[in-house]
mmCIF file with all atom_site columns, C-alpha atoms in Angstrom:
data_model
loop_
_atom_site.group_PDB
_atom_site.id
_atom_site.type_symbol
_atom_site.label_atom_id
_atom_site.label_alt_id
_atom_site.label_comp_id
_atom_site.label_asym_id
_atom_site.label_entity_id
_atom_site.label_seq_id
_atom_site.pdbx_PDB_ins_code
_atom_site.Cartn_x
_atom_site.Cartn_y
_atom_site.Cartn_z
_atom_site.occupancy
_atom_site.B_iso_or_equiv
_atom_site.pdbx_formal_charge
_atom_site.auth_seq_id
_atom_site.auth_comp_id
_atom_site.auth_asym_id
_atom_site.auth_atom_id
_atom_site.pdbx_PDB_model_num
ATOM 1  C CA . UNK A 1 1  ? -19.795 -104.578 -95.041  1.00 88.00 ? 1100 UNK A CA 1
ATOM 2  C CA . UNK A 1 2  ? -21.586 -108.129 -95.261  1.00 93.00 ? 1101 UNK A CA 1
ATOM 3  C CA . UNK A 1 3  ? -23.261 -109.821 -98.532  1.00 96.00 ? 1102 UNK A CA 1
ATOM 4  C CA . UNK A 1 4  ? -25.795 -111.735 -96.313  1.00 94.00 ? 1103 UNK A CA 1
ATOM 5  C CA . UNK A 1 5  ? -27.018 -114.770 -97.989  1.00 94.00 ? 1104 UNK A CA 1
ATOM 6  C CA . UNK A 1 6  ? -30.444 -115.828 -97.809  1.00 90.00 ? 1105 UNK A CA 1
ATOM 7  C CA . UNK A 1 7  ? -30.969 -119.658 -99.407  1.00 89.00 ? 1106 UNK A CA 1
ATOM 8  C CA . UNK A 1 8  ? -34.709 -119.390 -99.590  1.00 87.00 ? 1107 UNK A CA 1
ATOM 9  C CA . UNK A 1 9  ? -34.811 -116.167 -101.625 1.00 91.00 ? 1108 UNK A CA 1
ATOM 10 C CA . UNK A 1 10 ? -31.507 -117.214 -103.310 1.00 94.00 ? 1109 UNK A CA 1
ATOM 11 C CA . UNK A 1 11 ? -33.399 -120.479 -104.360 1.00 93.00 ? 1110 UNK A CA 1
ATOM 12 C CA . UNK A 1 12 ? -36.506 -118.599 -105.400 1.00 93.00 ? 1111 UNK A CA 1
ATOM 13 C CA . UNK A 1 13 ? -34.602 -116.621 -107.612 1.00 94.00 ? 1112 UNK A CA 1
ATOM 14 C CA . UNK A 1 14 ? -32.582 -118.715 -109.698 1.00 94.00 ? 1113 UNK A CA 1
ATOM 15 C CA . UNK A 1 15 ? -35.132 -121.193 -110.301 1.00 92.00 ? 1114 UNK A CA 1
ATOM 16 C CA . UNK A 1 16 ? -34.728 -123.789 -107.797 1.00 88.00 ? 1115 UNK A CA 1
ATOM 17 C CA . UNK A 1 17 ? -36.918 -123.570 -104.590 1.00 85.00 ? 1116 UNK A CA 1
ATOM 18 C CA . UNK A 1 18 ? -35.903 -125.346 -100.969 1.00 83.00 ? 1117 UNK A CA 1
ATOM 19 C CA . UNK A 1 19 ? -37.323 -127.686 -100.245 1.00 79.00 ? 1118 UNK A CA 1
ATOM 20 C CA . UNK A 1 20 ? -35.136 -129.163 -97.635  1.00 73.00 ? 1119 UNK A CA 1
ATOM 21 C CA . UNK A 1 21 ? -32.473 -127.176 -96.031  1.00 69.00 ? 1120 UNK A CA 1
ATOM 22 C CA . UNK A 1 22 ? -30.365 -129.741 -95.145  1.00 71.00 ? 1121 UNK A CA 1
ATOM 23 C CA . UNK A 1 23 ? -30.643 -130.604 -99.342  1.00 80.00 ? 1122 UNK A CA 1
ATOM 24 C CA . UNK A 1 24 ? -29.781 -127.889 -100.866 1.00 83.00 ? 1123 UNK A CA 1
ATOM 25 C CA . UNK A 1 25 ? -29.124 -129.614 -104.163 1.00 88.00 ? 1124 UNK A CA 1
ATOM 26 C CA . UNK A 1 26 ? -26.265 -128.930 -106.202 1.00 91.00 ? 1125 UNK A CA 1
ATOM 27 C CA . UNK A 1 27 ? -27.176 -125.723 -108.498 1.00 93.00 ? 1126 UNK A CA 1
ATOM 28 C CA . UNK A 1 28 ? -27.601 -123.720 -105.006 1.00 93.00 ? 1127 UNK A CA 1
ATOM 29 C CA . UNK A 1 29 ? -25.020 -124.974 -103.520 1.00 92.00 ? 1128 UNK A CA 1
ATOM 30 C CA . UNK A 1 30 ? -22.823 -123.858 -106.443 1.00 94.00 ? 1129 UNK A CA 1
ATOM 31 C CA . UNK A 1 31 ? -24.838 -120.608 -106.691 1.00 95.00 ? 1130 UNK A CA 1
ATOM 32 C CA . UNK A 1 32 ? -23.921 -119.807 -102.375 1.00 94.00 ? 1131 UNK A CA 1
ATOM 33 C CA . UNK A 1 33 ? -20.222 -120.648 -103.131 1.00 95.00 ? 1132 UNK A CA 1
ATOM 34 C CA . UNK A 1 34 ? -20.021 -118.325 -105.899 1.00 96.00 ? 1133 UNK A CA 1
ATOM 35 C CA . UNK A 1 35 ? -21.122 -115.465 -103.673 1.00 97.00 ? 1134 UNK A CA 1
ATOM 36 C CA . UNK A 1 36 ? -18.975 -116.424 -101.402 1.00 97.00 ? 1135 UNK A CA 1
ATOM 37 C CA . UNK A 1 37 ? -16.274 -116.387 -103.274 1.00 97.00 ? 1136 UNK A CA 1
ATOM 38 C CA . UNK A 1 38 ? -16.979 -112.918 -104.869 1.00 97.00 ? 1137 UNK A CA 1
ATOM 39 C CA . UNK A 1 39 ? -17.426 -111.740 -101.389 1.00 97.00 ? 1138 UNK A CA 1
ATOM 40 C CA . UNK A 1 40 ? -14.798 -113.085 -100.001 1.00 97.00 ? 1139 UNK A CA 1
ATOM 41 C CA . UNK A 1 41 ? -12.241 -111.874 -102.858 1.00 97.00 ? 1140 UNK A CA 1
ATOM 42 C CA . UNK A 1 42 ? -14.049 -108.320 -102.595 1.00 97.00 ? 1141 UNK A CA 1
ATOM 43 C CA . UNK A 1 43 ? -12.624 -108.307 -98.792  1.00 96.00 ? 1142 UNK A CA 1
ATOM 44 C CA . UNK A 1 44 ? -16.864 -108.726 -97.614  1.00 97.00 ? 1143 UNK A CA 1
ATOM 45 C CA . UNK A 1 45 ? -17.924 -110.150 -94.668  1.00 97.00 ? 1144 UNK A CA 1
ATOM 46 C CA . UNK A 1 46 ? -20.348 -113.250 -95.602  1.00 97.00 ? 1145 UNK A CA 1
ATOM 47 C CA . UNK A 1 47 ? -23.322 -114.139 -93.687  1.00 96.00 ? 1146 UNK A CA 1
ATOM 48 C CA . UNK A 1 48 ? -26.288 -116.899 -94.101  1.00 93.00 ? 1147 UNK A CA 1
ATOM 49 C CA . UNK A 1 49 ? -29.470 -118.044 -92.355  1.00 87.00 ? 1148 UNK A CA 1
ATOM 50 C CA . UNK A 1 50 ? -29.332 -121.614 -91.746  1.00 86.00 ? 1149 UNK A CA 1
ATOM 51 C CA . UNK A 1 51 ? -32.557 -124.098 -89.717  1.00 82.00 ? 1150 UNK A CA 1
ATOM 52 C CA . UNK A 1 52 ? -29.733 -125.641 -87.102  1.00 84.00 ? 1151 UNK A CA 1
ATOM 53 C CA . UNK A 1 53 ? -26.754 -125.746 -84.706  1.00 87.00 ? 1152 UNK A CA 1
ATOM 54 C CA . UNK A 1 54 ? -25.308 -128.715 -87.257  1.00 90.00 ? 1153 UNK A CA 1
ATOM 55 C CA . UNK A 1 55 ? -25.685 -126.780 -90.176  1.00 89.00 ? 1154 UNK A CA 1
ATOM 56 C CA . UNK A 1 56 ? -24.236 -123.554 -88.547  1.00 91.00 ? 1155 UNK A CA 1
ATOM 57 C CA . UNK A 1 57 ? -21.153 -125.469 -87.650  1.00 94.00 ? 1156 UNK A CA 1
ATOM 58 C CA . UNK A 1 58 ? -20.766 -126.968 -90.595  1.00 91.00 ? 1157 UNK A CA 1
ATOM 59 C CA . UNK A 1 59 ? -21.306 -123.737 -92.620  1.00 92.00 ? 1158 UNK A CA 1
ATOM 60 C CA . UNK A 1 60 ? -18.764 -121.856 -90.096  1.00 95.00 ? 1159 UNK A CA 1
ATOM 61 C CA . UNK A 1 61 ? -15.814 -124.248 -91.312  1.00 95.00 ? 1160 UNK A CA 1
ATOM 62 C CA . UNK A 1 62 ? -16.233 -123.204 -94.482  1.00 93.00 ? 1161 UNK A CA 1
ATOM 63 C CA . UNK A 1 63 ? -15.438 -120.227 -94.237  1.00 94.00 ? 1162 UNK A CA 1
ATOM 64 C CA . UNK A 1 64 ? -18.730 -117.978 -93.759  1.00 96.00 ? 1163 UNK A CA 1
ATOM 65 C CA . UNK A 1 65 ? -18.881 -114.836 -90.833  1.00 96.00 ? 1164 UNK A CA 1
ATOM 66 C CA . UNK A 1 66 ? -21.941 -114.377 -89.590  1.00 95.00 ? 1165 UNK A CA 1
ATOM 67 C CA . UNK A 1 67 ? -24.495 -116.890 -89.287  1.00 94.00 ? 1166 UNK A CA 1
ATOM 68 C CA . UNK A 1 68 ? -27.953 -116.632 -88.364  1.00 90.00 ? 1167 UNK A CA 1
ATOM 69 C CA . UNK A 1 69 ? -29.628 -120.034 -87.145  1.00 87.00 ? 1168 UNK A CA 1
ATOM 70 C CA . UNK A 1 70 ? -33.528 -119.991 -87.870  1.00 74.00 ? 1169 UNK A CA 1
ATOM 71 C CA . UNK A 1 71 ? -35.711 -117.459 -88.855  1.00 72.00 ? 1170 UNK A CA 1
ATOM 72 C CA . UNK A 1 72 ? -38.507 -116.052 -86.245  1.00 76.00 ? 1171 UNK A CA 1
ATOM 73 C CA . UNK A 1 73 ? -40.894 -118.093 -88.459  1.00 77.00 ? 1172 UNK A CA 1
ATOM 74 C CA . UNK A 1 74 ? -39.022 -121.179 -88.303  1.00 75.00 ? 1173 UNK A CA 1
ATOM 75 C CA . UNK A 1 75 ? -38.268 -121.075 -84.604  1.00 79.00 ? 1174 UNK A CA 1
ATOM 76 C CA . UNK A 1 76 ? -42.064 -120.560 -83.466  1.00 86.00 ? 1175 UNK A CA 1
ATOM 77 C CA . UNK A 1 77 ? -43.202 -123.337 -86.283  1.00 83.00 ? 1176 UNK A CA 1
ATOM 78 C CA . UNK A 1 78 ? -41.013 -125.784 -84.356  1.00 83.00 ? 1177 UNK A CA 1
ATOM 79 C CA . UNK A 1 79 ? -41.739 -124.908 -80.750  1.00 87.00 ? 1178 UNK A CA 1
ATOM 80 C CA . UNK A 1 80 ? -45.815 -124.733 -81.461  1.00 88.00 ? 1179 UNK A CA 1
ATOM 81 C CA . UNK A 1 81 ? -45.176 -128.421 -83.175  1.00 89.00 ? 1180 UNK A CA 1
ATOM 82 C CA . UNK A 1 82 ? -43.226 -129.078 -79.711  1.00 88.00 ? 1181 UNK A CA 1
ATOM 83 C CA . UNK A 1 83 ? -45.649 -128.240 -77.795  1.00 91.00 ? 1182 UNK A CA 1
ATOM 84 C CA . UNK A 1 84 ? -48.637 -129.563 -79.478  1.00 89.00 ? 1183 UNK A CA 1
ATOM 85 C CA . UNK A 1 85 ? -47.211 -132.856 -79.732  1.00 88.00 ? 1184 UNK A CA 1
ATOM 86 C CA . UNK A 1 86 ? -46.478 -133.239 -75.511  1.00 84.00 ? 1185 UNK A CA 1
ATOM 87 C CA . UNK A 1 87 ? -50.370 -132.408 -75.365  1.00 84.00 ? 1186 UNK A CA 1
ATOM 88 C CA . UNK A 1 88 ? -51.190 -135.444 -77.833  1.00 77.00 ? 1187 UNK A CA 1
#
């Protein structure tokens, strides 16, 4: 079993929405660690999405399973703006 953490819905739904991923801001920070926790102390598996490599490093050493780096959405956002921009 894995409580898989999703920061933009999580953010949605208790009020704060993300604006930058890389800011979470303190009441979702707090909010992801308390799942964790919970998770963690109910023997679960944690996962989370994440935008990068850096943040899925970062978010390994503390302690989470499974990490998923970018959404579909995400990734083709930022190769269309890649591409685009070597045209310009």
């Amino acid at each position: 079993d894995v409580v898989f953490i999703g920061p933009f819905d999580l953010a949605l739904n208790i009020g704060c929405p993300l604006i930058d991923v890389s800011n979470p801001g303190k009441e979702l920070s707090e909010a992801m660690d308390k799942i964790k926790k919970a998770a963690k102390a109910a023997g679960k598996a944690v996962g989370i999405y994440l935008d990068t490599g850096v943040q899925a490093k970062e978010f390994a050493g503390k302690g989470y399973d499974m990490i998923n780096v970018q959404t579909d959405l995400v990734s083709i956002r930022k190769i269309f703006a890649h591409e685009f921009k070597a045209l310009c």
